[in-house]
Amino acid sequence: MKRLILPILLSALLFQSCVNYKEIDIKQVKIQKFNLVNTSRANVTFDYLVDNPTNSTLIITSAEGIITKKGVNFARMELIEPDTIPSTRITSGDISLKIDLLDPISLLSMGLNISSWKVQDFNFDAKITIKTSSGYKKVLKFRNVPLEHLTDRL
């Protein structure tokens, strides 16, 4: 009997630390602030609304990726600071990304009027690392996702 207790406890701990990421629902994402730092760098802050029905607090520890325009690398993005999503509730928050243009000349060739750009021309590849309050870590990878479908894929 004593031999069975340890495996049962370890199994319970293992299953308790696992989070079903499919239950998490990203309800809304929108740009809150766009700060042009210089000609090739911008900081973008997004507002989000997330439903996290799981029992684990989620911490977005890192995020990085490449934005492409018609198959050509356009910009690199990186999370500025980690963000925390509390468990068992619907919460709103914001997350900031640093975006560096890889080729500033391509920006000039596209025209400086950002509102005239077609979002359908842009895709992104990204790697996002999420940790739970229990220490479990998950890396989400996205490849060639249309920028217009960002919230659908998350």
Coordinates of N, CA and C in Angstrom, one line a residue:
M1 N 0.8 -1.2 0.0 CA 0.0 0.0 0.0 C 0.9 1.3 0.0
K2 N 2.0 1.2 0.8 CA 2.8 2.4 0.9 C 3.5 2.7 -0.5
R3 N 3.7 1.7 -1.3 CA 4.3 1.8 -2.6 C 3.4 2.5 -3.6
L4 N 2.1 2.4 -3.4 CA 1.1 3.0 -4.3 C 0.9 4.5 -4.0
I5 N 1.2 4.9 -2.8 CA 0.9 6.3 -2.4 C 1.7 7.3 -3.2
L6 N 3.0 7.1 -3.4 CA 3.9 8.0 -4.1 C 3.5 8.1 -5.6
P7 N 3.3 7.0 -6.3 CA 2.9 7.2 -7.7 C 1.5 7.9 -7.8
I8 N 0.6 7.7 -6.9 CA -0.7 8.3 -7.0 C -0.6 9.8 -6.7
L9 N 0.2 10.2 -5.8 CA 0.5 11.6 -5.5 C 1.2 12.3 -6.6
L10 N 2.2 11.7 -7.2 CA 2.9 12.3 -8.3 C 2.0 12.4 -9.5
S11 N 1.1 11.4 -9.8 CA 0.2 11.5 -10.9 C -0.8 12.7 -10.7
A12 N -1.3 12.8 -9.4 CA -2.2 13.9 -9.1 C -1.6 15.3 -9.3
L13 N -0.3 15.4 -8.9 CA 0.4 16.6 -9.1 C 0.6 16.9 -10.6
L14 N 1.0 15.9 -11.3 CA 1.2 16.1 -12.8 C -0.1 16.6 -13.5
F15 N -1.2 15.9 -13.2 CA -2.4 16.3 -13.9 C -3.0 17.6 -13.4
Q16 N -2.7 18.0 -12.2 CA -3.1 19.3 -11.7 C -2.3 20.4 -12.3
S17 N -1.1 20.2 -12.7 CA -0.2 21.2 -13.2 C -0.5 21.4 -14.7
C18 N -1.1 20.4 -15.4 CA -1.4 20.6 -16.8 C -2.6 21.5 -17.0
V19 N -2.5 22.4 -18.0 CA -3.6 23.3 -18.3 C -4.1 23.0 -19.7
N20 N -5.4 23.0 -19.9 CA -5.9 22.8 -21.2 C -6.0 24.1 -21.9
Y21 N -5.1 24.5 -22.7 CA -5.0 25.8 -23.3 C -6.1 26.0 -24.3
K22 N -6.8 25.0 -24.7 CA -7.9 25.1 -25.7 C -9.1 25.8 -25.0
E23 N -9.2 25.7 -23.6 CA -10.3 26.3 -22.9 C -10.2 27.9 -22.8
I24 N -9.0 28.4 -23.0 CA -8.7 29.8 -22.9 C -9.2 30.5 -24.2
D25 N -10.0 31.5 -24.0 CA -10.7 32.2 -25.1 C -10.2 33.7 -25.1
I26 N -9.6 34.1 -26.2 CA -9.2 35.5 -26.4 C -10.4 36.1 -27.1
K27 N -11.1 37.0 -26.4 CA -12.3 37.6 -26.9 C -12.1 38.8 -27.7
Q28 N -11.0 39.6 -27.4 CA -10.8 40.8 -28.1 C -9.4 41.3 -28.1
V29 N -8.8 41.8 -29.2 CA -7.5 42.4 -29.2 C -7.6 43.6 -30.1
K30 N -7.1 44.7 -29.5 CA -7.1 46.0 -30.3 C -5.9 46.8 -29.9
I31 N -5.4 47.6 -30.9 CA -4.3 48.5 -30.6 C -4.7 49.6 -29.7
Q32 N -4.0 49.8 -28.6 CA -4.3 50.9 -27.6 C -3.4 52.1 -27.9
K33 N -2.1 51.8 -28.1 CA -1.1 52.9 -28.3 C -0.1 52.5 -29.3
F34 N 0.3 53.4 -30.2 CA 1.4 53.2 -31.2 C 2.4 54.3 -30.9
N35 N 3.6 54.0 -30.5 CA 4.6 55.0 -30.2 C 5.8 54.8 -31.1
L36 N 6.0 55.7 -32.1 CA 7.1 55.6 -33.0 C 8.4 56.1 -32.2
V37 N 9.3 55.2 -32.0 CA 10.5 55.6 -31.2 C 11.5 56.3 -32.1
N38 N 11.7 55.7 -33.3 CA 12.6 56.3 -34.3 C 12.1 55.8 -35.7
T39 N 12.9 56.1 -36.7 CA 12.5 55.7 -38.1 C 12.3 54.2 -38.3
S40 N 13.0 53.4 -37.5 CA 12.9 52.0 -37.7 C 12.4 51.2 -36.5
R41 N 11.9 51.8 -35.4 CA 11.4 51.1 -34.3 C 10.1 51.8 -33.7
A42 N 9.2 50.9 -33.3 CA 8.0 51.4 -32.7 C 7.6 50.5 -31.6
N43 N 7.0 51.0 -30.5 CA 6.4 50.3 -29.4 C 4.9 50.3 -29.6
V44 N 4.3 49.1 -29.6 CA 2.9 49.0 -29.8 C 2.3 48.3 -28.6
T45 N 1.2 48.9 -28.0 CA 0.6 48.3 -26.9 C -0.8 47.9 -27.3
F46 N -1.2 46.6 -27.0 CA -2.4 46.0 -27.4 C -3.3 45.9 -26.1
D47 N -4.6 46.2 -26.2 CA -5.5 45.9 -25.2 C -6.1 44.5 -25.5
Y48 N -6.4 43.7 -24.5 CA -7.0 42.4 -24.8 C -8.0 42.1 -23.7
L49 N -8.9 41.2 -24.1 CA -9.9 40.6 -23.1 C -9.8 39.1 -23.3
V50 N -9.5 38.5 -22.2 CA -9.2 37.0 -22.2 C -10.1 36.3 -21.1
D51 N -10.7 35.2 -21.5 CA -11.4 34.3 -20.5 C -10.5 33.2 -20.2
N52 N -10.0 33.1 -19.0 CA -9.2 32.0 -18.5 C -9.9 31.2 -17.5
P53 N -10.7 30.2 -17.9 CA -11.5 29.4 -17.0 C -10.7 28.3 -16.2
T54 N -9.4 28.2 -16.5 CA -8.5 27.2 -15.9 C -8.2 27.6 -14.4
N55 N -7.7 26.7 -13.7 CA -7.3 27.0 -12.3 C -5.9 27.5 -12.2
S56 N -5.2 27.8 -13.3 CA -3.8 28.3 -13.2 C -3.7 29.7 -13.8
T57 N -2.9 30.5 -13.1 CA -2.6 31.8 -13.5 C -1.6 31.6 -14.7
L58 N -1.7 32.3 -15.7 CA -0.8 32.2 -16.9 C 0.1 33.4 -16.9
I59 N 1.4 33.2 -17.2 CA 2.3 34.2 -17.3 C 3.0 34.2 -18.7
I60 N 2.8 35.2 -19.5 CA 3.4 35.3 -20.9 C 4.8 35.8 -20.6
T61 N 5.8 34.8 -20.6 CA 7.2 35.2 -20.3 C 8.0 35.7 -21.4
S62 N 7.7 35.3 -22.7 CA 8.4 35.8 -23.8 C 7.6 35.6 -25.1
A63 N 7.8 36.5 -26.0 CA 7.2 36.4 -27.3 C 8.1 37.1 -28.3
E64 N 8.3 36.4 -29.4 CA 9.2 37.0 -30.5 C 8.7 36.5 -31.8
G65 N 8.9 37.2 -32.8 CA 8.5 36.8 -34.1 C 8.9 37.7 -35.3
I66 N 8.6 37.3 -36.5 CA 8.9 38.0 -37.7 C 7.6 38.3 -38.4
I67 N 7.4 39.6 -38.8 CA 6.3 39.9 -39.7 C 6.8 40.0 -41.1
T68 N 6.1 39.3 -42.0 CA 6.5 39.3 -43.4 C 5.5 40.0 -44.3
K69 N 5.9 40.6 -45.4 CA 5.0 41.2 -46.4 C 5.3 40.5 -47.7
K70 N 4.3 39.8 -48.2 CA 4.4 39.0 -49.4 C 5.7 38.1 -49.4
G71 N 6.0 37.4 -48.3 CA 7.1 36.5 -48.2 C 8.4 37.1 -47.9
V72 N 8.5 38.4 -47.8 CA 9.8 39.1 -47.5 C 9.7 39.6 -46.0
N73 N 10.8 39.3 -45.3 CA 10.9 39.7 -43.9 C 10.7 41.3 -43.8
F74 N 9.8 41.7 -43.0 CA 9.5 43.1 -42.9 C 9.9 43.7 -41.6
A75 N 9.5 43.0 -40.5 CA 9.8 43.6 -39.2 C 10.0 42.4 -38.2
R76 N 10.7 42.7 -37.1 CA 10.9 41.8 -36.0 C 10.1 42.3 -34.8
M77 N 9.4 41.4 -34.1 CA 8.7 41.8 -32.9 C 9.1 41.1 -31.7
E78 N 9.1 41.7 -30.5 CA 9.5 41.1 -29.3 C 8.7 41.7 -28.1
L79 N 8.4 40.8 -27.2 CA 7.7 41.3 -26.0 C 8.5 42.2 -25.1
I80 N 8.0 43.3 -24.7 CA 8.8 44.2 -23.9 C 8.9 43.7 -22.4
E81 N 7.8 43.4 -21.8 CA 7.8 42.8 -20.5 C 6.7 41.8 -20.3
P82 N 7.0 40.8 -19.4 CA 6.0 39.7 -19.2 C 4.6 40.3 -18.7
D83 N 3.6 39.5 -19.0 CA 2.3 39.8 -18.5 C 1.6 38.6 -17.9
T84 N 0.7 38.9 -16.9 CA 0.1 37.8 -16.2 C -1.5 37.9 -16.4
I85 N -2.0 36.7 -16.6 CA -3.4 36.5 -16.8 C -4.0 35.7 -15.7
P86 N -4.8 36.3 -14.8 CA -5.3 35.5 -13.6 C -6.2 34.4 -14.0
S87 N -6.3 33.4 -13.1 CA -7.1 32.2 -13.3 C -8.6 32.5 -13.0
T88 N -9.4 31.6 -13.6 CA -10.8 31.5 -13.4 C -11.6 32.8 -13.5
R89 N -11.3 33.6 -14.5 CA -12.0 34.9 -14.7 C -11.8 35.4 -16.1
I90 N -12.7 36.4 -16.4 CA -12.5 37.1 -17.6 C -11.7 38.4 -17.2
T91 N -10.6 38.7 -17.9 CA -9.8 39.8 -17.5 C -9.4 40.6 -18.7
S92 N -9.2 41.9 -18.5 CA -8.6 42.7 -19.6 C -7.3 43.2 -19.1
G93 N -6.4 43.4 -20.1 CA -5.1 43.9 -19.8 C -4.4 44.4 -21.0
D94 N -3.2 44.7 -20.9 CA -2.5 45.2 -22.1 C -1.1 44.5 -22.1
I95 N -0.6 44.4 -23.3 CA 0.7 43.8 -23.6 C 1.4 44.7 -24.6
S96 N 2.7 44.9 -24.4 CA 3.5 45.8 -25.2 C 4.6 45.0 -26.0
L97 N 4.7 45.3 -27.3 CA 5.6 44.7 -28.2 C 6.5 45.8 -28.8
K98 N 7.8 45.4 -28.9 CA 8.8 46.3 -29.6 C 8.8 45.8 -31.0
I99 N 8.7 46.6 -32.0 CA 8.7 46.2 -33.4 C 9.8 47.0 -34.1
D100 N 10.8 46.2 -34.7 CA 11.9 46.8 -35.4 C 11.8 46.5 -36.9
L101 N 11.8 47.5 -37.7 CA 11.8 47.3 -39.1 C 13.1 46.7 -39.6
L102 N 13.1 45.7 -40.4 CA 14.3 45.1 -40.8 C 14.9 45.8 -42.0
D103 N 14.0 46.4 -42.8 CA 14.5 47.2 -44.0 C 13.7 48.5 -44.1
P104 N 14.2 49.6 -43.5 CA 13.4 50.8 -43.5 C 13.1 51.3 -44.9
I105 N 13.9 51.0 -45.9 CA 13.6 51.4 -47.3 C 12.3 50.8 -47.8
S106 N 12.0 49.6 -47.3 CA 10.7 49.0 -47.8 C 9.5 49.8 -47.2
L107 N 9.7 50.4 -46.1 CA 8.6 51.2 -45.5 C 8.4 52.4 -46.5
L108 N 9.4 53.0 -47.0 CA 9.3 54.2 -47.9 C 8.6 53.7 -49.2
S109 N 9.0 52.5 -49.7 CA 8.4 52.1 -50.9 C 6.9 51.8 -50.8
M110 N 6.5 51.4 -49.6 CA 5.1 51.1 -49.4 C 4.3 52.4 -49.2
G111 N 4.9 53.5 -48.9 CA 4.2 54.7 -48.7 C 4.1 54.9 -47.2
L112 N 4.2 56.2 -46.8 CA 4.1 56.5 -45.3 C 2.7 56.5 -44.8
N113 N 1.7 56.5 -45.6 CA 0.3 56.5 -45.2 C -0.1 55.0 -44.7
I114 N 0.1 54.8 -43.5 CA -0.2 53.4 -42.9 C -1.6 52.9 -43.2
S115 N -2.6 53.8 -43.2 CA -3.9 53.4 -43.4 C -4.2 52.9 -44.8
S116 N -3.3 53.2 -45.7 CA -3.5 52.6 -47.1 C -2.9 51.2 -47.2
W117 N -2.2 50.7 -46.2 CA -1.6 49.4 -46.3 C -2.7 48.3 -46.2
K118 N -2.5 47.2 -46.9 CA -3.5 46.1 -46.9 C -3.0 45.1 -45.9
V119 N -3.8 44.8 -44.9 CA -3.4 43.9 -43.8 C -3.3 42.5 -44.4
Q120 N -4.0 42.2 -45.5 CA -3.9 40.9 -46.2 C -2.6 40.6 -46.7
D121 N -1.7 41.6 -46.9 CA -0.4 41.4 -47.4 C 0.6 40.9 -46.4
F122 N 0.2 41.0 -45.1 CA 1.2 40.7 -44.0 C 0.9 39.3 -43.4
N123 N 1.9 38.6 -43.0 CA 1.8 37.3 -42.3 C 2.8 37.4 -41.1
F124 N 2.8 36.5 -40.2 CA 3.7 36.5 -39.1 C 4.1 35.1 -38.7
D125 N 5.3 34.9 -38.2 CA 5.8 33.7 -37.6 C 6.1 34.1 -36.1
A126 N 5.7 33.3 -35.2 CA 6.0 33.8 -33.8 C 6.2 32.5 -32.9
K127 N 6.9 32.8 -31.8 CA 7.1 31.8 -30.7 C 6.7 32.5 -29.4
I128 N 5.7 32.0 -28.7 CA 5.3 32.6 -27.4 C 5.5 31.5 -26.3
T129 N 6.1 32.0 -25.3 CA 6.3 31.1 -24.1 C 5.4 31.5 -23.0
I130 N 4.6 30.5 -22.5 CA 3.6 30.7 -21.4 C 4.0 29.8 -20.3
K131 N 4.0 30.3 -19.0 CA 4.2 29.5 -17.8 C 3.0 29.6 -17.0
T132 N 2.7 28.5 -16.3 CA 1.5 28.6 -15.4 C 2.1 28.8 -14.0
S133 N 1.1 29.1 -13.1 CA 1.5 29.4 -11.7 C 2.1 28.2 -11.0
S134 N 1.8 27.0 -11.5 CA 2.4 25.8 -11.0 C 3.7 25.4 -11.6
G135 N 4.2 26.2 -12.5 CA 5.6 26.0 -13.1 C 5.6 25.3 -14.4
Y136 N 4.5 24.8 -14.9 CA 4.4 24.2 -16.2 C 4.7 25.2 -17.3
K137 N 5.4 24.8 -18.3 CA 5.8 25.8 -19.4 C 5.4 25.2 -20.7
K138 N 4.8 26.1 -21.6 CA 4.3 25.7 -22.9 C 4.8 26.7 -23.9
V139 N 5.4 26.2 -25.0 CA 5.8 27.1 -26.1 C 4.8 26.9 -27.3
L140 N 4.2 28.0 -27.7 CA 3.3 28.0 -28.8 C 4.0 28.6 -30.0
K141 N 3.9 27.9 -31.1 CA 4.6 28.3 -32.3 C 3.6 28.5 -33.4
F142 N 3.7 29.6 -34.1 CA 2.8 30.0 -35.2 C 3.7 30.2 -36.5
R143 N 3.3 29.7 -37.6 CA 4.0 29.8 -38.8 C 3.1 30.3 -39.9
N144 N 3.5 31.4 -40.6 CA 2.8 31.9 -41.8 C 1.4 32.2 -41.5
V145 N 1.1 32.8 -40.4 CA -0.3 33.2 -40.1 C -0.7 34.6 -40.6
P146 N -1.8 34.7 -41.4 CA -2.1 36.0 -41.8 C -2.4 37.0 -40.7
L147 N -1.9 38.2 -40.7 CA -2.0 39.1 -39.6 C -3.4 39.4 -39.3
E148 N -4.3 39.4 -40.3 CA -5.7 39.7 -40.1 C -6.4 38.6 -39.3
H149 N -5.8 37.4 -39.2 CA -6.4 36.3 -38.4 C -5.6 36.1 -37.1
L150 N -5.0 37.1 -36.6 CA -4.2 37.0 -35.4 C -5.0 36.4 -34.2
T151 N -6.2 37.0 -33.9 CA -6.9 36.5 -32.8 C -7.6 35.1 -33.0
D152 N -7.8 34.8 -34.3 CA -8.4 33.5 -34.6 C -7.4 32.4 -34.2
R153 N -6.1 32.6 -34.4 CA -5.1 31.6 -34.2 C -4.7 31.5 -32.8
L154 N -4.8 32.6 -32.0 CA -4.4 32.5 -30.6 C -5.4 31.8 -29.8

